[in-house]
Short mmCIF file of C-alpha atoms in Angstrom, two decimals:
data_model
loop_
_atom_site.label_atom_id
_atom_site.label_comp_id
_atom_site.label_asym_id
_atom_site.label_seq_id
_atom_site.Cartn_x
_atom_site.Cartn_y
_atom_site.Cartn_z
CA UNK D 1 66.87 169.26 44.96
CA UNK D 2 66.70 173.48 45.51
CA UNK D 3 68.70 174.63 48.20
CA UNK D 4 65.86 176.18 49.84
CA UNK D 5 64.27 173.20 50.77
CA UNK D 6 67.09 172.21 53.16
CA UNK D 7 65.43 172.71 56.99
CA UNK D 8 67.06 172.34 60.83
CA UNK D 9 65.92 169.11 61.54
CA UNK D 10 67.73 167.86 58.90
CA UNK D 11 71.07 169.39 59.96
CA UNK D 12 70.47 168.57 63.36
CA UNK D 13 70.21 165.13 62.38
CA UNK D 14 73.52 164.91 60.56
CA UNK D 15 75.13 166.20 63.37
CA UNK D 16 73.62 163.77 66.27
CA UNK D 17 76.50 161.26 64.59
CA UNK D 18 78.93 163.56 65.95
CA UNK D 19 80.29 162.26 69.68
CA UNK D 20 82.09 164.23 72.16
CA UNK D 21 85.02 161.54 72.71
CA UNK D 22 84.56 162.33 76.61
CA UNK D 23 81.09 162.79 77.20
CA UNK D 24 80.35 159.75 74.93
CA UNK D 25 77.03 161.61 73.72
CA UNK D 26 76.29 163.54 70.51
CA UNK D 27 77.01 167.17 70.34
CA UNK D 28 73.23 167.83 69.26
CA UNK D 29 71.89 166.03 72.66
CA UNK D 30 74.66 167.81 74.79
CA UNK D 31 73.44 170.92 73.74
CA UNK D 32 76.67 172.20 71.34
CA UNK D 33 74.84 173.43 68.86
CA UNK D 34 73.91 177.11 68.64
CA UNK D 35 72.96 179.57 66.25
CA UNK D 36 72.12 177.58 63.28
CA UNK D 37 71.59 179.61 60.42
CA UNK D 38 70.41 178.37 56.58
CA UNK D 39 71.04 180.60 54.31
CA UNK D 40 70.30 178.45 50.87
CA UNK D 41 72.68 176.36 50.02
CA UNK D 42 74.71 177.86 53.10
CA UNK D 43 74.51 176.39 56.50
CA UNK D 44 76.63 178.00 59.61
CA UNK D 45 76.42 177.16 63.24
CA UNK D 46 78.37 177.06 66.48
CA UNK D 47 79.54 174.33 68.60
CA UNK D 48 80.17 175.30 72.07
CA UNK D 49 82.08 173.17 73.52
CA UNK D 50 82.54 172.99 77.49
CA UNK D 51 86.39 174.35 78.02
CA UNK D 52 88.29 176.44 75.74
CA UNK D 53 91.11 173.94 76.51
CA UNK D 54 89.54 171.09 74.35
CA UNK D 55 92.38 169.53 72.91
CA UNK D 56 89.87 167.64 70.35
CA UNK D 57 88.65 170.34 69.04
CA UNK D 58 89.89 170.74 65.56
CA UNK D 59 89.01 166.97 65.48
CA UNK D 60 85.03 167.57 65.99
CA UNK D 61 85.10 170.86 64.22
CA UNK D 62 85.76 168.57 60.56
CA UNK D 63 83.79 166.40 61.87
CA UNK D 64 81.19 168.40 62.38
CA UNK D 65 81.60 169.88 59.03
CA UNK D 66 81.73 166.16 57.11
CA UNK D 67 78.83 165.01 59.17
CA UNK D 68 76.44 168.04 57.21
CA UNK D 69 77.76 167.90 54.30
CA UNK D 70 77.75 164.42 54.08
CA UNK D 71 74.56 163.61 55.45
CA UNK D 72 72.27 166.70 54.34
CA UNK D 73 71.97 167.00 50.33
CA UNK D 74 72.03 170.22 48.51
CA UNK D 75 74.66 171.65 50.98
CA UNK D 76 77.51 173.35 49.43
CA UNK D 77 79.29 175.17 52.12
CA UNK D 78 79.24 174.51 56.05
CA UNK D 79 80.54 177.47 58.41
CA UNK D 80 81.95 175.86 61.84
CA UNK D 81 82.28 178.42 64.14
CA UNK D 82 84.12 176.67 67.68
CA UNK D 83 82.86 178.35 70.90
CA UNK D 84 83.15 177.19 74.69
CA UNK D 85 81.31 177.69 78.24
CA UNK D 86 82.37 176.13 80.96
CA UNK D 87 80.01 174.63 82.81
CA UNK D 88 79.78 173.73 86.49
CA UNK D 89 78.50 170.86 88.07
CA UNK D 90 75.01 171.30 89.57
CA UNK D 91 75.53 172.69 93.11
CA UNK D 92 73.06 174.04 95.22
CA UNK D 93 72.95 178.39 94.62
CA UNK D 94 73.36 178.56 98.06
CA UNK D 95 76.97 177.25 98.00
CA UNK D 96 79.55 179.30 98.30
CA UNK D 97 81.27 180.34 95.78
CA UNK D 98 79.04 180.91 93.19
CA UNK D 99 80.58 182.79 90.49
CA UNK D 100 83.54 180.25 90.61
CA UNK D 101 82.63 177.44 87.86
CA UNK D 102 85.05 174.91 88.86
CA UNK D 103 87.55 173.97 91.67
CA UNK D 104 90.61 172.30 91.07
CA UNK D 105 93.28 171.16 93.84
CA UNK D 106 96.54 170.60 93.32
CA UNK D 107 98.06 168.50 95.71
CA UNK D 108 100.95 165.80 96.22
CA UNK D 109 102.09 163.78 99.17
CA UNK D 110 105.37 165.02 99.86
CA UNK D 111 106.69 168.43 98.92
CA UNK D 112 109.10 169.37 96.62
CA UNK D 113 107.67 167.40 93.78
CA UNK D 114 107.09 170.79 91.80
CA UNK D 115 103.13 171.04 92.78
CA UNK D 116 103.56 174.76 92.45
CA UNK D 117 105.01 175.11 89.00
CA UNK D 118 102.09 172.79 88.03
CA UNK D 119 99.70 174.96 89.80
CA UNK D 120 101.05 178.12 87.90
CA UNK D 121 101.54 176.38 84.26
CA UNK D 122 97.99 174.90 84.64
CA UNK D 123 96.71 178.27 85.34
CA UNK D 124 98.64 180.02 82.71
CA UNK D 125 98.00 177.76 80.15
CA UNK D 126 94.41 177.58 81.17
CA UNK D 127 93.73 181.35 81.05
CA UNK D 128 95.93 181.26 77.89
CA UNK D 129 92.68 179.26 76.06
CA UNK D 130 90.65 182.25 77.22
CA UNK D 131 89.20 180.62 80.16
CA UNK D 132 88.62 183.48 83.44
CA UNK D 133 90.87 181.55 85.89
CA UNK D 134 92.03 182.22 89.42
CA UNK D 135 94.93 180.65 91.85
CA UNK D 136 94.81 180.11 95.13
CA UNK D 137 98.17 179.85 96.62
CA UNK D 138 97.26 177.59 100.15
CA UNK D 139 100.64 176.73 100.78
CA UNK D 140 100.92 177.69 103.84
CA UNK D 141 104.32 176.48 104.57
CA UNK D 142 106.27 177.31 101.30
CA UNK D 143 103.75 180.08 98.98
CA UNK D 144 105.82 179.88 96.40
CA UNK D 145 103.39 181.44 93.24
CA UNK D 146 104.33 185.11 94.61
CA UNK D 147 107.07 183.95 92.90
CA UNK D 148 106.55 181.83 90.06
CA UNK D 149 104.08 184.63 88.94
CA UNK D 150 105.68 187.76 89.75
CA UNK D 151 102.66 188.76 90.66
CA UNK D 152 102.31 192.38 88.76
CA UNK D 153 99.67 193.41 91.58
CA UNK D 154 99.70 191.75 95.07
CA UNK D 155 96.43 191.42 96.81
CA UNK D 156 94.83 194.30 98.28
CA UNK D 157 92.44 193.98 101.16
CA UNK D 158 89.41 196.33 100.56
CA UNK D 159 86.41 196.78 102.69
CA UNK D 160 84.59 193.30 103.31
CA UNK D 161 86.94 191.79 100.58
CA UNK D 162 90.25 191.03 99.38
CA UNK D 163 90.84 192.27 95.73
CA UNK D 164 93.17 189.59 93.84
CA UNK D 165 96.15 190.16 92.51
CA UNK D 166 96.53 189.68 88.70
CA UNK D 167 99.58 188.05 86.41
CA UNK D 168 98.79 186.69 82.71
CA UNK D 169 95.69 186.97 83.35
CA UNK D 170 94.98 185.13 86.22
CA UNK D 171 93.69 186.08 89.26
CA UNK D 172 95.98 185.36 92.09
CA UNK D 173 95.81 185.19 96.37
CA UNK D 174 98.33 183.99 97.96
CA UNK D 175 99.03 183.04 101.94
CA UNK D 176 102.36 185.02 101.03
CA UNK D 177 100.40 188.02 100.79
CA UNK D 178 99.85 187.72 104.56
CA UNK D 179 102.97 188.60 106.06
CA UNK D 180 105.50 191.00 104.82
CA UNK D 181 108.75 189.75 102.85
CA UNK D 182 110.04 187.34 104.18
CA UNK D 183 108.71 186.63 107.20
CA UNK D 184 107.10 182.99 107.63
CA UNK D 185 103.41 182.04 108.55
CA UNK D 186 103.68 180.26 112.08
CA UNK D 187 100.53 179.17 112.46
CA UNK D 188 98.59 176.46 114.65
CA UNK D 189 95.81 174.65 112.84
CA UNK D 190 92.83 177.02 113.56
CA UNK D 191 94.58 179.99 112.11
CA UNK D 192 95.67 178.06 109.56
CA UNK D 193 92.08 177.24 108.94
CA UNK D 194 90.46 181.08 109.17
CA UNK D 195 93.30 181.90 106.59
CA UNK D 196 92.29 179.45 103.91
CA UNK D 197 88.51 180.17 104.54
CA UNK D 198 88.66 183.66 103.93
CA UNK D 199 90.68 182.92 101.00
CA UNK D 200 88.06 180.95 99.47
CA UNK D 201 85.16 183.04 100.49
CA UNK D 202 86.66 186.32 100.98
CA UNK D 203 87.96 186.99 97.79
CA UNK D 204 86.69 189.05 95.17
CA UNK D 205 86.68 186.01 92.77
CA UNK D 206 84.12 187.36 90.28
CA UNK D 207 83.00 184.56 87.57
CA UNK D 208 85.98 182.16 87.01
CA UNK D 209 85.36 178.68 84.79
CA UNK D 210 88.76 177.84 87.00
CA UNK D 211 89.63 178.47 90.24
CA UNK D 212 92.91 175.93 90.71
CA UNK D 213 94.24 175.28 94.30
CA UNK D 214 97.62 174.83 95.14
CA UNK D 215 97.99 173.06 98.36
CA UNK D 216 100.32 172.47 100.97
CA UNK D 217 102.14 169.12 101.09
CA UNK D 218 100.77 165.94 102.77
CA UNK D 219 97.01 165.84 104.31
CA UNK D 220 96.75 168.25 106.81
CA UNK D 221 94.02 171.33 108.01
CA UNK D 222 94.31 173.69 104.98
CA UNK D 223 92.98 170.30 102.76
CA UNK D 224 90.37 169.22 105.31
CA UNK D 225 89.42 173.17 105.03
CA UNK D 226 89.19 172.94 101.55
CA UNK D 227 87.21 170.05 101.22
CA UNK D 228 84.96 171.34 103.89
CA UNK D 229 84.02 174.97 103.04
CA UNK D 230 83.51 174.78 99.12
CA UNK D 231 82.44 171.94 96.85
CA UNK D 232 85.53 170.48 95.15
CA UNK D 233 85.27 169.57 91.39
CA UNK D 234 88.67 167.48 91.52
CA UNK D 235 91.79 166.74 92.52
CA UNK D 236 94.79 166.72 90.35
CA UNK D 237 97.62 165.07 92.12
CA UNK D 238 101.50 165.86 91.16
CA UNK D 239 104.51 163.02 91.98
CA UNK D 240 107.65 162.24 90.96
CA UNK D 241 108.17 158.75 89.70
CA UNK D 242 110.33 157.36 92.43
CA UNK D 243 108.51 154.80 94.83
CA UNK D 244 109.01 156.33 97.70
CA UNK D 245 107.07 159.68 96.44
CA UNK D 246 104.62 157.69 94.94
CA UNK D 247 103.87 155.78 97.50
CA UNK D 248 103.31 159.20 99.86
CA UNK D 249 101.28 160.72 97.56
CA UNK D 250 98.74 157.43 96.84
CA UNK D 251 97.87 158.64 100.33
CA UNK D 252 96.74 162.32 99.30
CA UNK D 253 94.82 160.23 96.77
CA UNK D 254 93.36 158.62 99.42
CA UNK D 255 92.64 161.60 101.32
CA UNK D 256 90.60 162.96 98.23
CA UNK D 257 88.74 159.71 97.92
CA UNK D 258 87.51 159.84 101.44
CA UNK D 259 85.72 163.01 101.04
CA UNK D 260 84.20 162.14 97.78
CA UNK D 261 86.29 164.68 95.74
CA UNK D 262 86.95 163.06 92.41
CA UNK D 263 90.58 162.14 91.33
CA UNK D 264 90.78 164.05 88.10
CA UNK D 265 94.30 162.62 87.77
CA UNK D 266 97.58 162.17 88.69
CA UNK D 267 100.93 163.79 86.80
CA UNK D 268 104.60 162.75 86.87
CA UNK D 269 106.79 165.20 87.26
CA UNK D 270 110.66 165.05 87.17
CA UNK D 271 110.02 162.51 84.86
CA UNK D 272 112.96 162.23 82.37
CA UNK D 273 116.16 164.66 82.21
CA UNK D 274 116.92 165.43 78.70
CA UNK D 275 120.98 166.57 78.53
CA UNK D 276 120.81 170.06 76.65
CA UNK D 277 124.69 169.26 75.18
CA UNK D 278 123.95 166.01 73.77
CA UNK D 279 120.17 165.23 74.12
CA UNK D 280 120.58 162.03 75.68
CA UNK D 281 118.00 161.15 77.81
CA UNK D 282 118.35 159.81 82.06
CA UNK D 283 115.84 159.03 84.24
CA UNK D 284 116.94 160.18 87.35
CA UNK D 285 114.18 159.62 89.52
CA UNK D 286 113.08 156.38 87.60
CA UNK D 287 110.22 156.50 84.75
CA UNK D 288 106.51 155.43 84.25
CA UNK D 289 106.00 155.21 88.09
CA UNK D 290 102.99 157.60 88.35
CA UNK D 291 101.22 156.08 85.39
CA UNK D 292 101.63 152.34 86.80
CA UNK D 293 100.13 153.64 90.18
CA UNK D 294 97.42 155.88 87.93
CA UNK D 295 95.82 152.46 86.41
CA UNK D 296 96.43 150.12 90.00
CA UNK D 297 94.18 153.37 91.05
CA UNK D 298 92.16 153.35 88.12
CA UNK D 299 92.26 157.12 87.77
CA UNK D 300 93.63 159.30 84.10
CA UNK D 301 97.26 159.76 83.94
CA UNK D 302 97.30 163.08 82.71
CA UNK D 303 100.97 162.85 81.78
CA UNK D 304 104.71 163.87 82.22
CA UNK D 305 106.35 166.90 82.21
CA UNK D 306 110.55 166.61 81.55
CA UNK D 307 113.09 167.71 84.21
CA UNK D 308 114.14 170.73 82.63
CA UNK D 309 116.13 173.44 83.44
CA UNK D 310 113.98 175.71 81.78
CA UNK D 311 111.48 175.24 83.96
CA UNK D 312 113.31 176.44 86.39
CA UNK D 313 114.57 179.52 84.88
CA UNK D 314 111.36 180.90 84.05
CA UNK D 315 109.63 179.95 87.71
CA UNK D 316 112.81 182.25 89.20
CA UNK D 317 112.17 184.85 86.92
CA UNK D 318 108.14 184.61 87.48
CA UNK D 319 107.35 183.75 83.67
CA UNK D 320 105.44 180.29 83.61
CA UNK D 321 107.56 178.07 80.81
CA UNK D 322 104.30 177.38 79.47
CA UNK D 323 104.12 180.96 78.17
CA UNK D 324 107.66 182.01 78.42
CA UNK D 325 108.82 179.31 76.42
CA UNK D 326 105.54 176.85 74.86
CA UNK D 327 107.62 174.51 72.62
CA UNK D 328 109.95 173.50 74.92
CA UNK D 329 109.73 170.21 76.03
CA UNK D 330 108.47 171.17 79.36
CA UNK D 331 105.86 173.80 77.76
CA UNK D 332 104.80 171.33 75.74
CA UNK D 333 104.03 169.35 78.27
CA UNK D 334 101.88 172.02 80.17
CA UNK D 335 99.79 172.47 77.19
CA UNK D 336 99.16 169.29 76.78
CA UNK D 337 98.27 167.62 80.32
CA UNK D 338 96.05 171.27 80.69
CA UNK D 339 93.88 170.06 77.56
CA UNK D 340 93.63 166.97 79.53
CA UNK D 341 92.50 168.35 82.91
CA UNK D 342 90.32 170.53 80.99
CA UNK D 343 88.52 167.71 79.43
CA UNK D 344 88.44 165.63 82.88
CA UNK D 345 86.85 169.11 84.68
CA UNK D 346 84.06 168.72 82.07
CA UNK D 347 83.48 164.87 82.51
CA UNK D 348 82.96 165.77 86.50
CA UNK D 349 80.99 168.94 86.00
CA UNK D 350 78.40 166.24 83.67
CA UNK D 351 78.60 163.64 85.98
CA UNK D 352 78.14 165.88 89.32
CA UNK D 353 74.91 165.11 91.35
CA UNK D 354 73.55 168.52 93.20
CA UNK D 355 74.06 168.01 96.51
CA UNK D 356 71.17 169.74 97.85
CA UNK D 357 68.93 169.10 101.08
CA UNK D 358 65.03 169.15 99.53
CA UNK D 359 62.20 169.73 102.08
CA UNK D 360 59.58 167.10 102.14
CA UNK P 1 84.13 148.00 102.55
CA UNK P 2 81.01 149.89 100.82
CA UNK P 3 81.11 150.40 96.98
CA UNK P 4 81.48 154.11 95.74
CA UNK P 5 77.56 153.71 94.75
CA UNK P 6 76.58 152.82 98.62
CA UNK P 7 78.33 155.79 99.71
CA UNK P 8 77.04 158.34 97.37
CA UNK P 9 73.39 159.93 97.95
CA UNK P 10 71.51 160.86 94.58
CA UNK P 11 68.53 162.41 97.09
CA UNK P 12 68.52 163.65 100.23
CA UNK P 13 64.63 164.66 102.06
CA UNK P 14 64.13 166.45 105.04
CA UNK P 15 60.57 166.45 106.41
CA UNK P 16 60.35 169.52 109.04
CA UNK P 17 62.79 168.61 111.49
CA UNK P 18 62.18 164.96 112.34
CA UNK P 19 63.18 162.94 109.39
CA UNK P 20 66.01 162.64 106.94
CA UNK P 21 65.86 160.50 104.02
CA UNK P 22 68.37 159.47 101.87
CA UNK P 23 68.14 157.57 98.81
CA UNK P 24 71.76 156.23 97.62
CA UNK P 25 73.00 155.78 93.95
CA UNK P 26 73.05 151.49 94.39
CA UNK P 27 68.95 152.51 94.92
CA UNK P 28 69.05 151.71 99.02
CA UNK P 29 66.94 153.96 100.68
CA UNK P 30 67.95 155.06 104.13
CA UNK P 31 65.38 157.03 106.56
CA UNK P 32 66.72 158.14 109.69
CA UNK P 33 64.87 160.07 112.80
CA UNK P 34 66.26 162.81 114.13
CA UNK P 35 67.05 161.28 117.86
CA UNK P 36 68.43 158.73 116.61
CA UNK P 37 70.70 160.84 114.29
CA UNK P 38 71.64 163.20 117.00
CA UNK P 39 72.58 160.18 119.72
CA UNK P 40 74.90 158.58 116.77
CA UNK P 41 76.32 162.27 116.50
CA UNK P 42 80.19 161.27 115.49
CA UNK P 43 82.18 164.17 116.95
CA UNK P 44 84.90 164.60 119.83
CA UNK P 45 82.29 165.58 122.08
CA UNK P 46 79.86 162.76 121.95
CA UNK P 47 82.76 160.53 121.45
CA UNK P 48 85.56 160.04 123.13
CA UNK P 49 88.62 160.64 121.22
CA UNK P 50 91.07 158.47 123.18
CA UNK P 51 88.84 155.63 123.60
CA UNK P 52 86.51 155.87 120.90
CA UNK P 53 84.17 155.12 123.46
CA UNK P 54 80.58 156.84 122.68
CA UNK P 55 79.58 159.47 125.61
CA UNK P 56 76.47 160.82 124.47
CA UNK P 57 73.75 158.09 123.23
CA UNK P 58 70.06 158.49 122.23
CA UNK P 59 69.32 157.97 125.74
CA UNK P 60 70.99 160.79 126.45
CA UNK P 61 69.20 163.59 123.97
CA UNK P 62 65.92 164.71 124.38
CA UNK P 63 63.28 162.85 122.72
CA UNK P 64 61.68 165.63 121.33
CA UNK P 65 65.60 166.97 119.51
CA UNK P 66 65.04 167.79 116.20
CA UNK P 67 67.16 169.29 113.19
CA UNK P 68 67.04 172.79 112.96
CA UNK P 69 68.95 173.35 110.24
CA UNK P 70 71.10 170.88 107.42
CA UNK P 71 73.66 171.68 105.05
CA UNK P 72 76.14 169.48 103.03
CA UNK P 73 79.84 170.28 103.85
CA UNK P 74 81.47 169.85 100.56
CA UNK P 75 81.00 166.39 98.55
CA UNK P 76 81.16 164.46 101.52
CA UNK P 77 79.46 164.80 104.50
CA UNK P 78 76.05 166.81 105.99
CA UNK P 79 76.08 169.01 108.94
CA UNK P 80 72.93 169.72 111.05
CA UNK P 81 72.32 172.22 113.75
CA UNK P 82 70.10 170.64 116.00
CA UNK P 83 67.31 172.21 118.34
CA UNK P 84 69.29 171.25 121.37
CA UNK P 85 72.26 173.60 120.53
CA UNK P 86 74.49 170.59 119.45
CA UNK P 87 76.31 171.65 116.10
CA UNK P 88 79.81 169.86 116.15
CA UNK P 89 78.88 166.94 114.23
CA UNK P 90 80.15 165.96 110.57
CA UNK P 91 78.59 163.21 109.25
CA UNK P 92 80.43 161.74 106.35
CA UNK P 93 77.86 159.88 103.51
CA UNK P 94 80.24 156.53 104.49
CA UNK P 95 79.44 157.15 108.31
CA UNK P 96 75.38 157.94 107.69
CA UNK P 97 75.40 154.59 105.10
CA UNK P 98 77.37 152.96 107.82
CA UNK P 99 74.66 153.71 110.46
CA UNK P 100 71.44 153.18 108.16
CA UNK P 101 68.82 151.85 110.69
CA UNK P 102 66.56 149.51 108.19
CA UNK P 103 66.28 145.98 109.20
CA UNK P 104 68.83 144.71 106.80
CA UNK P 105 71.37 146.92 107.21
CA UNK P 106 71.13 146.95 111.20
CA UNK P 107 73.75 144.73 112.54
CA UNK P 108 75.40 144.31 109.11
CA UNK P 109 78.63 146.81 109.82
CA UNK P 110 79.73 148.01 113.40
CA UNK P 111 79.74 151.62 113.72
CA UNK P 112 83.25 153.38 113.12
CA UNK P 113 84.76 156.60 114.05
CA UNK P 114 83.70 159.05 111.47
CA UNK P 115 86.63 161.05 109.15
#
C-alpha cells in the first residue's frame, strides 16, 4: 500500500481504542486530538489532555503511538506531541469568577493537621506542571502561607482591586495581608464574611486552571462563604490518621456534602515518621486511618504524605518541600497525590451539570 | 433520607415570575408557584429560630408575590428576590425536593429547617 493513501479517518479510528483511565471514554470522542497532520508515511498529532498534572500521561502518549501504528498500515513514524487545557465545569458566564477554571478547598476538621503545607505543596507542585494557579489563604485564624511561601510580593490593593501577590509562580492573597505583622484578625462572623468575599471576587485573579483554597479549621462562616459566593469544583480534605482527627474531620466532609460540593478526596497526613539515623519506620499517630474512613465514605484516597522534618524546614524557610526538595519522601508525596487531585478536578469539571436558571 | 440523584436538579425553568420548575437527575419533576415558594421561605425571618416554628405562611404573602429575580448560590441552593422585597431566603436543592408539592410527594417527608 503507498503511503499517500493513508487518510484521518483512518487514524482517528486507531486512536478511538485509546481510553482516558478517568474519563472512561476514548481520547478521539473527548476531544484530545488536535492538529493531525499526514505527511506520507508520517503522521503527527497532539493530545491535549485536561491538566498538565496527568500522572498517566506517558502511559497514553505510547499508547497513543501503538494504537496508529498498529492499527493504520503503511505508517512508519508517529509524532506524539502531549498538550493540556484545563477545563472547567459548565457554569453559568454570569458566575463569578470567570477567568478562574477550577476551585479547590482545602479543608480539615481540626487544625493543626498540616492543611496549609498541603495547600502550598498542592499549589507549587501544581503550577510546577505549568498550570496558572492561585492560593487563597482563608485562614482567618492562623494565615500561615505568608509564610510557607515567603511571599516575594505581598498583595497590593489597587483601585477597585487587589493585585496578588506572587511566589513560584503562584498567585497568592492572604487574610495575613490584612493587618500589619503580627497583629491578629479579631473578627465577628460578618467581617469575617466581607473579608473572604472580596477575596474571592476582588482579586485580580486573571485566568487560573487552579484557584486552591486553604481554609480555616472546622465548619464555620469563611466555608459557608465559600460555598455560597462561588461555585466550588471540590473539596480536598487533609487528616491525620488518629481517630479522634478523623473522626472531626468526617464532619467537614459532611459539611461539603451538604452543599453539594464534591469530595475530591481525602489525604493523610502525619502518616508515618521515618527515623533519618536509622530509617526505621513509627507510626506515631497510627496508620491507614484516613484511607479506611476514605472507602466507609466512598470517596478517592488521594494518599499519604510522611512526617518529615523536612517538611518542616522548608515551610519555615518559605520553600515548599515539593520544590525545595522533590525526591524526598515528603516531595514525593506532593507530586504524587497533586497528579491525583489533578485527575479528580478533571473527572468533576466532566461530570459538572451548569447550574443555570433558563427562562421559559 | 433522599438519594444524591433526588437532590440534584439537571434543569431548572422559570416562566416570568410565577413558576419554577425543576426537573431532578432520578427524572422527578417538581413545579412550584411562586406563593407557595415564598410562604415555605426557610430563613430566620419567616421562621423562628428558637422554635422552628414557621411565622410567615402562604397566608401571609400576597397572592399576587412573584419572583423577581433567581440565582443559584453555589452548587447547592437558589436564591430569589421576590416582588414583595423579601430576599433572605436560601433554599437548599434538599429543602426545595423536600417541599415538592405534586401529589405523591405531598405528605411523604415533613418539612425541615433548611441548612
Amino acid at each position: 500500500m503507498s503511503a499517500g493513501q493513508i487518510r484521518e479517518p483512518q487514524v482517528l479510528d486507531a486512536l478511538r481504542s485509546v481510553m482516558d483511565p478517568d474519563l472512561h471514554r476514548d481520547i478521539v470522542s473527548l476531544g484530545f486530538i488536535r492538529n493531525l497532520v499526514i505527511e506520507g508515511d508520517t503522521v503527527s498529532f497532539d493530545v491535549n489532555l485536561t491538566t498538565p498534572a496527568c500522572p498517566v500521561k506517558d502511559r497514553l502518549r505510547e499508547q497513543a503511538r501503538q494504537a496508529v501504528l498498529q492499527g493504520v498500515p503503511g505508517i512508519r513514524d508517529v509524532r506524539v506531541t502531549m498538550t493540556a487545557e484545563v477545563r472547567r465545569p459548565q457554569a453559568p458566564d454570569t458566575s463569578a469568577l470567570k477567568t478562574v477554571r477550577n476551585i479547590v478547598a482545602v479543608g480539615s476538621g481540626k487544625g493543626g493537621v498540616g492543611k496549609s503545607t498541603v495547600a502550598a505543596n498542592l499549589a507549587a507542585a501544581l503550577a510546577k506542571t505549568g498550570a496558572a494557579v492561585g492560593l487563597l489563604d482563608a485562614d482567618i485564624y492562623g494565615p500561615s502561607i505568608p509564610i510557607m511561601m515567603k511571599a516575594g510580593r505581598p498583595a497590593e490593593p489597587r483601585e477597585h482591586f487587589i493585585e496578588p501577590g506572587e511566589a513560584y509562580g503562584v498567585k497568592l492573597m492572604s487574610m495575613g495581608y490584612l493587618t500589619p505583622g503580627d497583629q491578629p484578625l479579631i473578627w465577628r462572623g460578618p467581617m469575617a464574611h466581607k473579608a473572604v468575599q472580596q477575596s474571592l471576587l476582588g482579586v485580580n485573579w486573571g485566568e487560573l486552571d487552579y484557584l486552591v483554597v486553604d481554609m480555616p479549621p472546622g465548619t464555620g462562616d469563611v466555608h459557608l462563604t465559600l460555598v455560597q459566593t462561588v461555585p466550588v469544583t471540590g473539596a480536598l480534605i487533609v487528616s491525620t490518621p488518629q481517630d479522634v482527627g478523623l473522626q472531626i474531620s468526617m464532619k467537614t466532609l459532611r459539611m461539603f456534602q451538604q452543599t453539594k460540593v464534591p469530595v475530591l478526596g481525602i489525604v493523610e497526613n502525619m502518616s508515618t515518621y521515618v527515623c533519618p539515623h536509622c530509617g526505621g519506620r513509627d507510626d506515631l499517630f497510627g496508620h491507614g486511618g484516613a484511607r479506611e474512613a476514605a472507602n466507609r465514605f466512598g470517596v478517592p484516597f488521594l494518599g499519604e504524605i510522611p512526617l518529615d522534618a523536612a517538611i518542616r524546614r522548608y515551610s519555615d524557610d518559605g520553600r515548599p518541600v515539593v520544590l525545595a526538595e522533590p525526591d524526598s519522601p515528603s516531595g514525593a508525596a506532593f507530586t504524587e497525590i497533586t497528579g491525583r487531585l489533578a485527575q479528580q478536578v478533571s473527572i468533576q469539571a466532566f461530570k459538572h451539570i451548569a447550574l443555570t436558571i433558563v427562562e421559559e | 433520607m433522599l438519594s444524591p440523584e433526588a437532590t440534584t436538579p439537571v434543569e431548572i425553568r422559570k416562566k416570568g415570575g410565577e413558576r419554577l420548575t425543576i426537573r431532578w437527575a432520578d427524572a422527578h419533576e417538581s413545579v412550584y408557584l411562586a406563593r407557595t415558594l415564598r410562604g415555605r421561605c426557610p430563613c430566620a425571618q419567616c421562621v423562628s429560630e428558637t422554635t422552628g416554628m414557621r411565622l410567615v405562611t402562604e397566608e401571609h404573602v400576597r397572592p399576587d408575590v412573584s419572583i423577581a429575580a433567581a440565582r443559584p448560590v453555589g452548587n447547592y441552593a437558589l436564591h430569589f428576590d421576590w416582588s414583595d422585597g423579601h430576599t433572605t431566603g436560601i433554599y437548599s436543592f434538599e429543602y426545595l425536593r423536600r417541599i415538592c408539592p405534586c401529589p405523591a410527594c405531598v405528605g411523604a417527608d415533613a418539612e425541615r429547617p433548611p441548612l
